[in-house]
Amino acid sequence: MSKIKAEYIWIDGHKPTAKLRSKTKVIDGLVNQLEDIPIWGFDGSSTMQAIGKDSDCMLKPVYFVPDPIRGNDNILVMNEVCSSDGSVHESNTRAHLVKVAETYKDHEPWFGIEQEYTFFVGRSPLGWPEGGYPAPQGPFYCGVGADEVFGRDIVEEHLDACLDAGIALSGINAEVMPGQWEFQIGPVGATDAADQLWLARWLLYRIAEEYGVNATLHPKPVAGDWNGAGAHTNFSTKAMRETGGMKVIEAACEALGKKHEEHIAVYGAHNEERLTGLHETCSIHEFRYGVSDRGASIRIPMAIVNDGHGYLEDRRPAANMDPYQVCAALIETCCA
Ligand code: ADP
Ligand code: MN
Ligand code: MN
Ligand code: MN
C-alpha cells in the first residue's frame, strides 16, 4: 500500500501569543476525507499545554488541504487540541468559533482578513542596513525595484503555495515599511477564513525558513516612525450585502462601539504599541467609525457607501491576533 505524509499542525499554549507547531505522521493509503485521518497526540508539557505528569494532549484533525511543499498525495492537517479525555483544551479557541458560527449561520457571515507581516534576518528587518535604518517610509508601499522591495521571491513562492493548497488568497502587496508585506484571505465563511489563515501563516514560516528568513507577526516590529503590522478584518452578513445593507452596517458599528474593550482583549498582544493614533490607526483608548477613514477603528469603504451595501473593515486587530477569537467576537457582537 502506498504511504503519504500528513503534516499535523496545531496551536500551542504560549502566552500571550500562541504559536504554531507541527509534526509529521506517515499514513498508509490515501486520504480522501477527514475521517481517513487518524486522531493523534503530543507531549503537552513541551508546548505549555500540560504539566509534567498527565501530559498527553490529543490532536483532532478538523481541516486538511493538499501539501503544496511535499506535493504528490501528501497533506497539511489543521487540528484542534483536546485533553486526553477528548474534552476541549483551554488553549483551543476554534471549538468556540465553530459553536458561534453554527448559532448564527442564518446570517451567513463572511470574512476577508488582511494579514500583514515583517521579514527579519537576525535582529533587522529584511533589506535593512546592518545595525541602521533605511530611507524613511514613502516609496516602499506597493513598490517595485531592488532598492524598494525585499523578499519578493519568498512572497511569490508563498502565494503559489497557498493557491496550490486551495487557500482562498485574494491578493498580496508590499507594505509601507520596507521588509513588510500583506496577503489577503477571503471573503469566505468564518471557520474557513480562520483555518486558512493559520495554514497560510504556517506556509509562510515554512517557506521563509528555506531562505534563512523569519516572518514575524509582531504588531510593532520596529519602534518609532515605522508602520506597525495589523490584520484588518473585513466582515459582512447577508443583510449587509443586500440592498439597504448600509443601515445594518451602521447598526453593527454602533454595537461594536459598546463592546470596544471586549474586542481589544482578543485582538492581539502588544496592540497598544501599534494603535497609537498615528500611522493610519485610531488610538486603542478610543472607538470611532467612519467612511473611508483610515484613522478610524472601523472603516466603511467609500465604494460600500456608494453602493449602499457591502461590508465593514475592523482596523483594530493586530497582525498576531487569533482569527478564531476575532471572527467569533465579530459575529457575537454584530449578529446577536
Ligand atoms: P484595503 O483597501 O483595506 O487594503 P484589501 O483589498 O487589502 O483592502 O482587503 C479587502 C478585503 O476585503 C479582502 O480580503 C476581500 O476579500 C474582503 N472583502 C471583500 N468583500 C467582502 C465582503 N462582502 N465581506 C467580507 N470581506 C470582504
Ligand atoms: Mn490591504
Ligand atoms: Mn495593509
Ligand atoms: Mn485594510
Short mmCIF file of C-alpha atoms and ligand atoms in Angstrom, two decimals:
data_model
loop_
_atom_site.label_atom_id
_atom_site.label_comp_id
_atom_site.label_asym_id
_atom_site.label_seq_id
_atom_site.Cartn_x
_atom_site.Cartn_y
_atom_site.Cartn_z
CA MET A 1 0.00 0.00 0.00
CA SER A 2 1.25 3.46 -0.76
CA LYS A 3 2.09 5.79 2.08
CA ILE A 4 1.54 9.53 2.44
CA LYS A 5 2.99 12.18 4.76
CA ALA A 6 0.49 14.16 6.81
CA GLU A 7 1.82 17.31 8.48
CA TYR A 8 -0.27 17.73 11.65
CA ILE A 9 -0.44 21.44 12.55
CA TRP A 10 -1.77 22.83 15.84
CA ILE A 11 -1.73 25.94 18.02
CA ASP A 12 0.24 25.76 21.26
CA GLY A 13 -0.36 27.26 24.72
CA HIS A 14 2.29 30.01 24.50
CA LYS A 15 1.21 33.25 26.20
CA PRO A 16 0.38 35.97 25.46
CA THR A 17 0.56 34.89 21.80
CA ALA A 18 0.06 31.26 20.80
CA LYS A 19 2.43 29.77 18.23
CA LEU A 20 2.13 27.14 15.54
CA ARG A 21 3.60 23.65 15.99
CA SER A 22 3.66 20.70 13.61
CA LYS A 23 4.92 17.17 13.20
CA THR A 24 4.66 14.50 10.53
CA LYS A 25 2.72 11.26 10.54
CA VAL A 26 3.18 8.66 7.81
CA ILE A 27 -0.23 7.24 6.94
CA ASP A 28 -0.95 4.05 4.99
CA GLY A 29 -3.10 4.71 1.94
CA LEU A 30 -4.69 7.83 0.53
CA VAL A 31 -6.69 10.44 2.43
CA ASN A 32 -9.94 11.38 0.68
CA GLN A 33 -11.92 12.73 3.60
CA LEU A 34 -11.37 13.99 7.14
CA GLU A 35 -12.45 10.63 8.59
CA ASP A 36 -9.45 8.96 6.91
CA ILE A 37 -7.03 11.00 9.07
CA PRO A 38 -6.35 9.38 12.46
CA ILE A 39 -6.54 11.20 15.76
CA TRP A 40 -3.01 11.69 17.12
CA GLY A 41 -1.30 13.08 20.22
CA PHE A 42 1.68 15.05 21.51
CA ASP A 43 3.53 15.94 24.68
CA GLY A 44 1.67 18.95 26.04
CA SER A 45 4.37 19.65 28.65
CA SER A 46 6.65 20.86 25.83
CA THR A 47 4.08 23.26 24.37
CA MET A 48 2.73 24.94 27.53
CA GLN A 49 -0.42 22.83 27.26
CA ALA A 50 0.10 20.43 30.19
CA ILE A 51 2.07 20.00 33.39
CA GLY A 52 4.62 17.21 33.83
CA LYS A 53 2.58 14.13 34.76
CA ASP A 54 -0.54 13.62 32.66
CA SER A 55 0.98 15.49 29.73
CA ASP A 56 -0.73 13.74 26.81
CA CYS A 57 -2.80 16.05 24.60
CA MET A 58 -4.95 14.93 21.70
CA LEU A 59 -4.77 16.20 18.11
CA LYS A 60 -8.19 16.09 16.48
CA PRO A 61 -7.99 16.65 12.68
CA VAL A 62 -10.56 19.27 11.62
CA TYR A 63 -9.44 20.55 8.20
CA PHE A 64 -6.97 19.41 5.56
CA VAL A 65 -5.51 20.61 2.26
CA PRO A 66 -3.01 19.23 -0.27
CA ASP A 67 0.57 19.86 0.91
CA PRO A 68 2.00 22.27 -1.71
CA ILE A 69 5.56 21.78 -0.43
CA ARG A 70 5.81 17.99 -0.38
CA GLY A 71 3.39 17.64 -3.30
CA ASN A 72 2.05 14.27 -4.51
CA ASP A 73 -0.74 12.98 -2.24
CA ASN A 74 0.75 14.47 0.92
CA ILE A 75 -1.43 16.73 3.09
CA LEU A 76 -1.41 19.51 5.67
CA VAL A 77 -3.84 18.88 8.53
CA MET A 78 -5.17 21.55 10.89
CA ASN A 79 -6.04 20.15 14.33
CA GLU A 80 -7.97 21.12 17.42
CA VAL A 81 -6.18 20.36 20.67
CA CYS A 82 -8.16 18.27 23.15
CA SER A 83 -7.27 16.91 26.59
CA SER A 84 -6.54 13.20 26.90
CA ASP A 85 -10.23 12.53 27.72
CA GLY A 86 -11.28 14.21 24.46
CA SER A 87 -12.67 17.38 26.07
CA VAL A 88 -11.87 20.80 24.55
CA HIS A 89 -8.46 22.01 25.82
CA GLU A 90 -8.36 25.54 27.29
CA SER A 91 -5.95 26.63 24.51
CA ASN A 92 -8.46 25.51 21.87
CA THR A 93 -10.24 28.67 20.66
CA ARG A 94 -11.57 27.05 17.48
CA ALA A 95 -14.23 24.97 19.25
CA HIS A 96 -15.97 28.17 20.40
CA LEU A 97 -15.93 29.69 16.91
CA VAL A 98 -17.50 26.52 15.49
CA LYS A 99 -20.37 26.88 18.01
CA VAL A 100 -20.84 30.60 17.29
CA ALA A 101 -20.77 30.04 13.50
CA GLU A 102 -23.42 27.34 13.87
CA THR A 103 -25.65 29.52 16.09
CA TYR A 104 -25.59 32.45 13.64
CA LYS A 105 -25.31 30.54 10.36
CA ASP A 106 -28.53 32.10 9.02
CA HIS A 107 -26.70 35.47 8.98
CA GLU A 108 -24.17 33.97 6.52
CA PRO A 109 -21.12 35.85 7.90
CA TRP A 110 -18.17 36.36 5.52
CA PHE A 111 -14.63 37.38 6.42
CA GLY A 112 -11.77 38.87 4.43
CA ILE A 113 -8.58 39.14 6.50
CA GLU A 114 -5.58 41.29 5.53
CA GLN A 115 -2.55 39.66 7.12
CA GLU A 116 0.44 41.98 7.45
CA TYR A 117 3.83 40.58 8.47
CA THR A 118 7.51 41.53 8.53
CA PHE A 119 10.54 39.54 7.38
CA PHE A 120 13.57 39.52 9.68
CA VAL A 121 17.12 38.30 9.29
CA GLY A 122 18.67 38.15 12.73
CA ARG A 123 17.67 41.34 14.54
CA SER A 124 16.97 43.51 11.47
CA PRO A 125 14.06 43.59 9.05
CA LEU A 126 14.97 42.09 5.67
CA GLY A 127 16.73 44.62 3.44
CA TRP A 128 17.62 46.99 6.30
CA PRO A 129 21.26 48.02 6.60
CA GLU A 130 23.13 46.16 9.37
CA GLY A 131 22.52 47.99 12.66
CA GLY A 132 20.97 51.00 10.88
CA TYR A 133 17.87 52.33 9.19
CA PRO A 134 16.75 52.56 5.56
CA ALA A 135 15.40 55.73 3.96
CA PRO A 136 12.18 57.00 5.61
CA GLN A 137 8.83 55.41 4.67
CA GLY A 138 7.25 56.66 1.45
CA PRO A 139 8.38 54.71 -1.61
CA PHE A 140 8.02 51.17 -0.28
CA TYR A 141 4.23 50.60 -0.26
CA CYS A 142 3.38 48.61 -3.43
CA GLY A 143 6.90 49.46 -4.61
CA VAL A 144 9.00 47.87 -7.32
CA GLY A 145 12.77 47.62 -7.72
CA ALA A 146 15.70 46.23 -5.75
CA ASP A 147 16.05 49.46 -3.72
CA GLU A 148 12.43 49.35 -2.51
CA VAL A 149 11.29 45.76 -2.26
CA PHE A 150 12.81 42.99 -0.14
CA GLY A 151 11.76 39.32 -0.12
CA ARG A 152 9.60 39.15 -3.22
CA ASP A 153 10.91 35.66 -4.10
CA ILE A 154 9.56 34.34 -0.77
CA VAL A 155 6.27 36.20 -1.19
CA GLU A 156 5.70 34.80 -4.69
CA GLU A 157 6.51 31.26 -3.57
CA HIS A 158 4.09 31.64 -0.65
CA LEU A 159 1.34 32.93 -2.94
CA ASP A 160 1.72 29.93 -5.26
CA ALA A 161 1.84 27.51 -2.33
CA CYS A 162 -1.39 28.92 -0.85
CA LEU A 163 -3.18 28.72 -4.20
CA ASP A 164 -1.93 25.16 -4.76
CA ALA A 165 -3.28 24.25 -1.31
CA GLY A 166 -6.70 25.66 -2.23
CA ILE A 167 -6.47 28.52 0.30
CA ALA A 168 -8.69 31.46 -0.72
CA LEU A 169 -5.89 34.02 -1.06
CA SER A 170 -7.27 37.07 -2.85
CA GLY A 171 -4.16 39.24 -3.17
CA ILE A 172 -0.73 40.37 -1.91
CA ASN A 173 1.06 43.71 -1.61
CA ALA A 174 4.31 45.22 -0.34
CA GLU A 175 3.65 47.37 2.73
CA VAL A 176 4.62 50.84 3.95
CA MET A 177 7.66 49.72 5.98
CA PRO A 178 10.47 48.07 3.97
CA GLY A 179 10.51 44.30 4.56
CA GLN A 180 6.81 44.33 5.44
CA TRP A 181 4.16 42.60 3.31
CA GLU A 182 0.49 41.68 3.30
CA PHE A 183 -1.67 38.90 1.94
CA GLN A 184 -5.47 38.83 1.97
CA ILE A 185 -7.72 35.83 2.54
CA GLY A 186 -11.38 35.68 1.61
CA PRO A 187 -14.10 36.58 1.59
CA VAL A 188 -15.11 33.16 2.94
CA GLY A 189 -17.08 31.87 5.95
CA ALA A 190 -15.73 32.27 9.49
CA THR A 191 -14.26 28.83 10.18
CA ASP A 192 -12.73 28.53 6.69
CA ALA A 193 -11.21 32.02 6.93
CA ALA A 194 -9.64 31.27 10.31
CA ASP A 195 -8.39 27.75 9.42
CA GLN A 196 -6.97 29.01 6.14
CA LEU A 197 -5.27 31.98 7.79
CA TRP A 198 -3.50 29.71 10.29
CA LEU A 199 -2.42 27.37 7.46
CA ALA A 200 -1.23 30.33 5.35
CA ARG A 201 0.83 31.54 8.34
CA TRP A 202 2.35 28.09 8.71
CA LEU A 203 3.25 28.03 4.99
CA LEU A 204 4.80 31.49 5.30
CA TYR A 205 7.08 30.44 8.16
CA ARG A 206 7.92 27.15 6.44
CA ILE A 207 8.80 28.70 3.07
CA ALA A 208 10.77 31.62 4.57
CA GLU A 209 12.74 29.04 6.60
CA GLU A 210 14.26 27.78 3.32
CA TYR A 211 15.66 31.29 2.75
CA GLY A 212 17.05 31.70 6.28
CA VAL A 213 14.45 34.41 6.89
CA ASN A 214 11.83 34.52 9.62
CA ALA A 215 8.46 36.19 9.38
CA THR A 216 7.12 37.91 12.48
CA LEU A 217 3.54 38.93 13.23
CA HIS A 218 4.58 41.35 15.98
CA PRO A 219 2.24 44.38 15.76
CA LYS A 220 5.12 46.87 16.15
CA PRO A 221 8.26 45.13 14.91
CA VAL A 222 10.33 48.35 14.90
CA ALA A 223 9.68 51.13 17.44
CA GLY A 224 9.46 54.72 16.22
CA ASP A 225 8.25 56.26 13.00
CA TRP A 226 7.58 52.95 11.25
CA ASN A 227 4.21 51.41 10.48
CA GLY A 228 3.00 48.59 12.69
CA ALA A 229 1.51 45.34 11.39
CA GLY A 230 -2.20 44.66 11.57
CA ALA A 231 -4.78 42.14 10.44
CA HIS A 232 -7.65 44.33 9.23
CA THR A 233 -10.74 42.14 9.37
CA ASN A 234 -13.40 42.80 6.73
CA PHE A 235 -16.77 41.50 7.80
CA SER A 236 -20.25 41.21 6.33
CA THR A 237 -23.52 39.41 6.88
CA LYS A 238 -26.13 38.58 4.25
CA ALA A 239 -28.21 41.60 5.35
CA MET A 240 -25.18 43.92 5.00
CA ARG A 241 -24.55 42.67 1.47
CA GLU A 242 -28.14 43.18 0.31
CA THR A 243 -29.98 46.35 -0.73
CA GLY A 244 -30.38 48.60 2.31
CA GLY A 245 -27.33 46.98 3.93
CA MET A 246 -25.83 50.33 4.90
CA LYS A 247 -28.27 50.60 7.84
CA VAL A 248 -27.22 47.15 9.06
CA ILE A 249 -23.53 48.11 8.75
CA GLU A 250 -24.11 51.28 10.81
CA ALA A 251 -26.01 49.31 13.46
CA ALA A 252 -23.08 46.87 13.64
CA CYS A 253 -20.64 49.77 14.10
CA GLU A 254 -22.76 51.12 16.99
CA ALA A 255 -22.85 47.66 18.60
CA LEU A 256 -19.06 47.31 18.18
CA GLY A 257 -18.55 50.69 19.89
CA LYS A 258 -20.33 49.40 23.00
CA LYS A 259 -18.02 46.34 23.20
CA HIS A 260 -14.70 48.04 22.38
CA GLU A 261 -12.75 46.71 25.41
CA GLU A 262 -14.04 43.14 24.97
CA HIS A 263 -12.86 43.18 21.36
CA ILE A 264 -9.47 44.73 22.11
CA ALA A 265 -8.96 41.95 24.70
CA VAL A 266 -8.86 39.35 21.88
CA TYR A 267 -7.35 41.48 19.10
CA GLY A 268 -3.71 40.54 19.83
CA ALA A 269 -0.99 41.20 22.42
CA HIS A 270 1.17 44.38 22.32
CA ASN A 271 -1.51 46.05 20.16
CA GLU A 272 -1.19 49.22 22.28
CA GLU A 273 2.25 49.74 20.70
CA ARG A 274 0.56 49.84 17.29
CA LEU A 275 -2.80 51.56 17.94
CA THR A 276 -1.35 54.93 18.87
CA GLY A 277 -3.46 57.23 16.70
CA LEU A 278 -0.51 57.62 14.30
CA HIS A 279 0.43 55.55 11.21
CA GLU A 280 -3.14 55.07 9.92
CA THR A 281 -4.53 53.85 13.26
CA CYS A 282 -7.03 55.03 15.86
CA SER A 283 -5.82 55.09 19.49
CA ILE A 284 -6.54 51.89 21.41
CA HIS A 285 -8.36 54.05 24.00
CA GLU A 286 -10.90 55.42 21.52
CA PHE A 287 -13.56 53.97 19.24
CA ARG A 288 -14.58 55.75 16.06
CA TYR A 289 -16.12 54.58 12.81
CA GLY A 290 -16.17 56.49 9.58
CA VAL A 291 -16.45 56.40 5.83
CA SER A 292 -13.12 56.00 4.04
CA ASP A 293 -11.34 56.92 7.31
CA ARG A 294 -8.05 55.05 7.77
CA GLY A 295 -7.64 56.76 11.15
CA ALA A 296 -10.85 55.18 12.48
CA SER A 297 -11.33 51.91 14.41
CA ILE A 298 -13.85 50.78 11.79
CA ARG A 299 -13.70 52.00 8.20
CA ILE A 300 -16.64 51.76 5.83
CA PRO A 301 -15.01 51.79 2.39
CA MET A 302 -16.14 54.55 0.01
CA ALA A 303 -17.36 52.03 -2.59
CA ILE A 304 -19.69 50.49 0.02
CA VAL A 305 -21.30 53.84 0.79
CA ASN A 306 -21.78 54.49 -2.92
CA ASP A 307 -23.38 51.05 -3.42
CA GLY A 308 -25.47 51.34 -0.24
CA HIS A 309 -24.45 47.84 0.92
CA GLY A 310 -21.40 45.61 1.40
CA TYR A 311 -19.07 45.19 4.39
CA LEU A 312 -17.15 46.96 7.13
CA GLU A 313 -13.41 46.92 7.88
CA ASP A 314 -12.37 46.46 11.51
CA ARG A 315 -8.88 48.01 11.52
CA ARG A 316 -8.11 47.18 15.17
CA PRO A 317 -6.92 43.53 15.07
CA ALA A 318 -3.13 43.20 15.33
CA ALA A 319 -1.13 41.01 12.94
CA ASN A 320 -0.64 38.45 15.73
CA MET A 321 -4.36 38.05 16.51
CA ASP A 322 -6.06 34.66 16.72
CA PRO A 323 -8.65 34.61 13.90
CA TYR A 324 -10.76 32.05 15.77
CA GLN A 325 -11.29 34.62 18.55
CA VAL A 326 -11.61 37.67 16.30
CA CYS A 327 -14.20 36.07 13.99
CA ALA A 328 -16.22 34.76 16.97
CA ALA A 329 -16.22 38.19 18.65
CA LEU A 330 -17.37 39.99 15.47
CA ILE A 331 -20.22 37.53 14.88
CA GLU A 332 -21.34 37.61 18.52
CA THR A 333 -21.37 41.42 18.68
CA CYS A 334 -22.86 42.14 15.27
CA CYS A 335 -25.37 39.29 14.92
CA ALA A 336 -26.74 38.91 18.47
P1 ADP B 1 -7.54 47.68 1.89
O1 ADP B 1 -8.02 48.74 0.96
O2 ADP B 1 -8.04 47.89 3.28
O3 ADP B 1 -6.07 47.45 1.84
P2 ADP B 1 -7.73 44.94 0.78
O4 ADP B 1 -8.00 44.90 -0.67
O5 ADP B 1 -6.36 44.64 1.25
O6 ADP B 1 -8.28 46.34 1.37
O7 ADP B 1 -8.66 43.88 1.53
C1 ADP B 1 -10.05 43.88 1.42
C2 ADP B 1 -10.57 42.56 1.91
O8 ADP B 1 -11.98 42.62 1.98
C3 ADP B 1 -10.25 41.38 1.01
O9 ADP B 1 -9.69 40.34 1.81
C4 ADP B 1 -11.60 40.94 0.49
O10 ADP B 1 -11.65 39.54 0.32
C5 ADP B 1 -12.50 41.37 1.61
N1 ADP B 1 -13.92 41.51 1.24
C6 ADP B 1 -14.45 41.93 0.06
N2 ADP B 1 -15.81 41.88 0.09
C7 ADP B 1 -16.15 41.41 1.33
C8 ADP B 1 -17.38 41.12 1.99
N3 ADP B 1 -18.57 41.32 1.40
N4 ADP B 1 -17.35 40.65 3.26
C9 ADP B 1 -16.17 40.47 3.88
N5 ADP B 1 -14.97 40.71 3.31
C10 ADP B 1 -14.95 41.18 2.06
MN MN B 2 -4.96 45.75 2.40
MN MN B 3 -2.09 46.84 4.74
MN MN B 4 -7.23 47.43 5.15
#
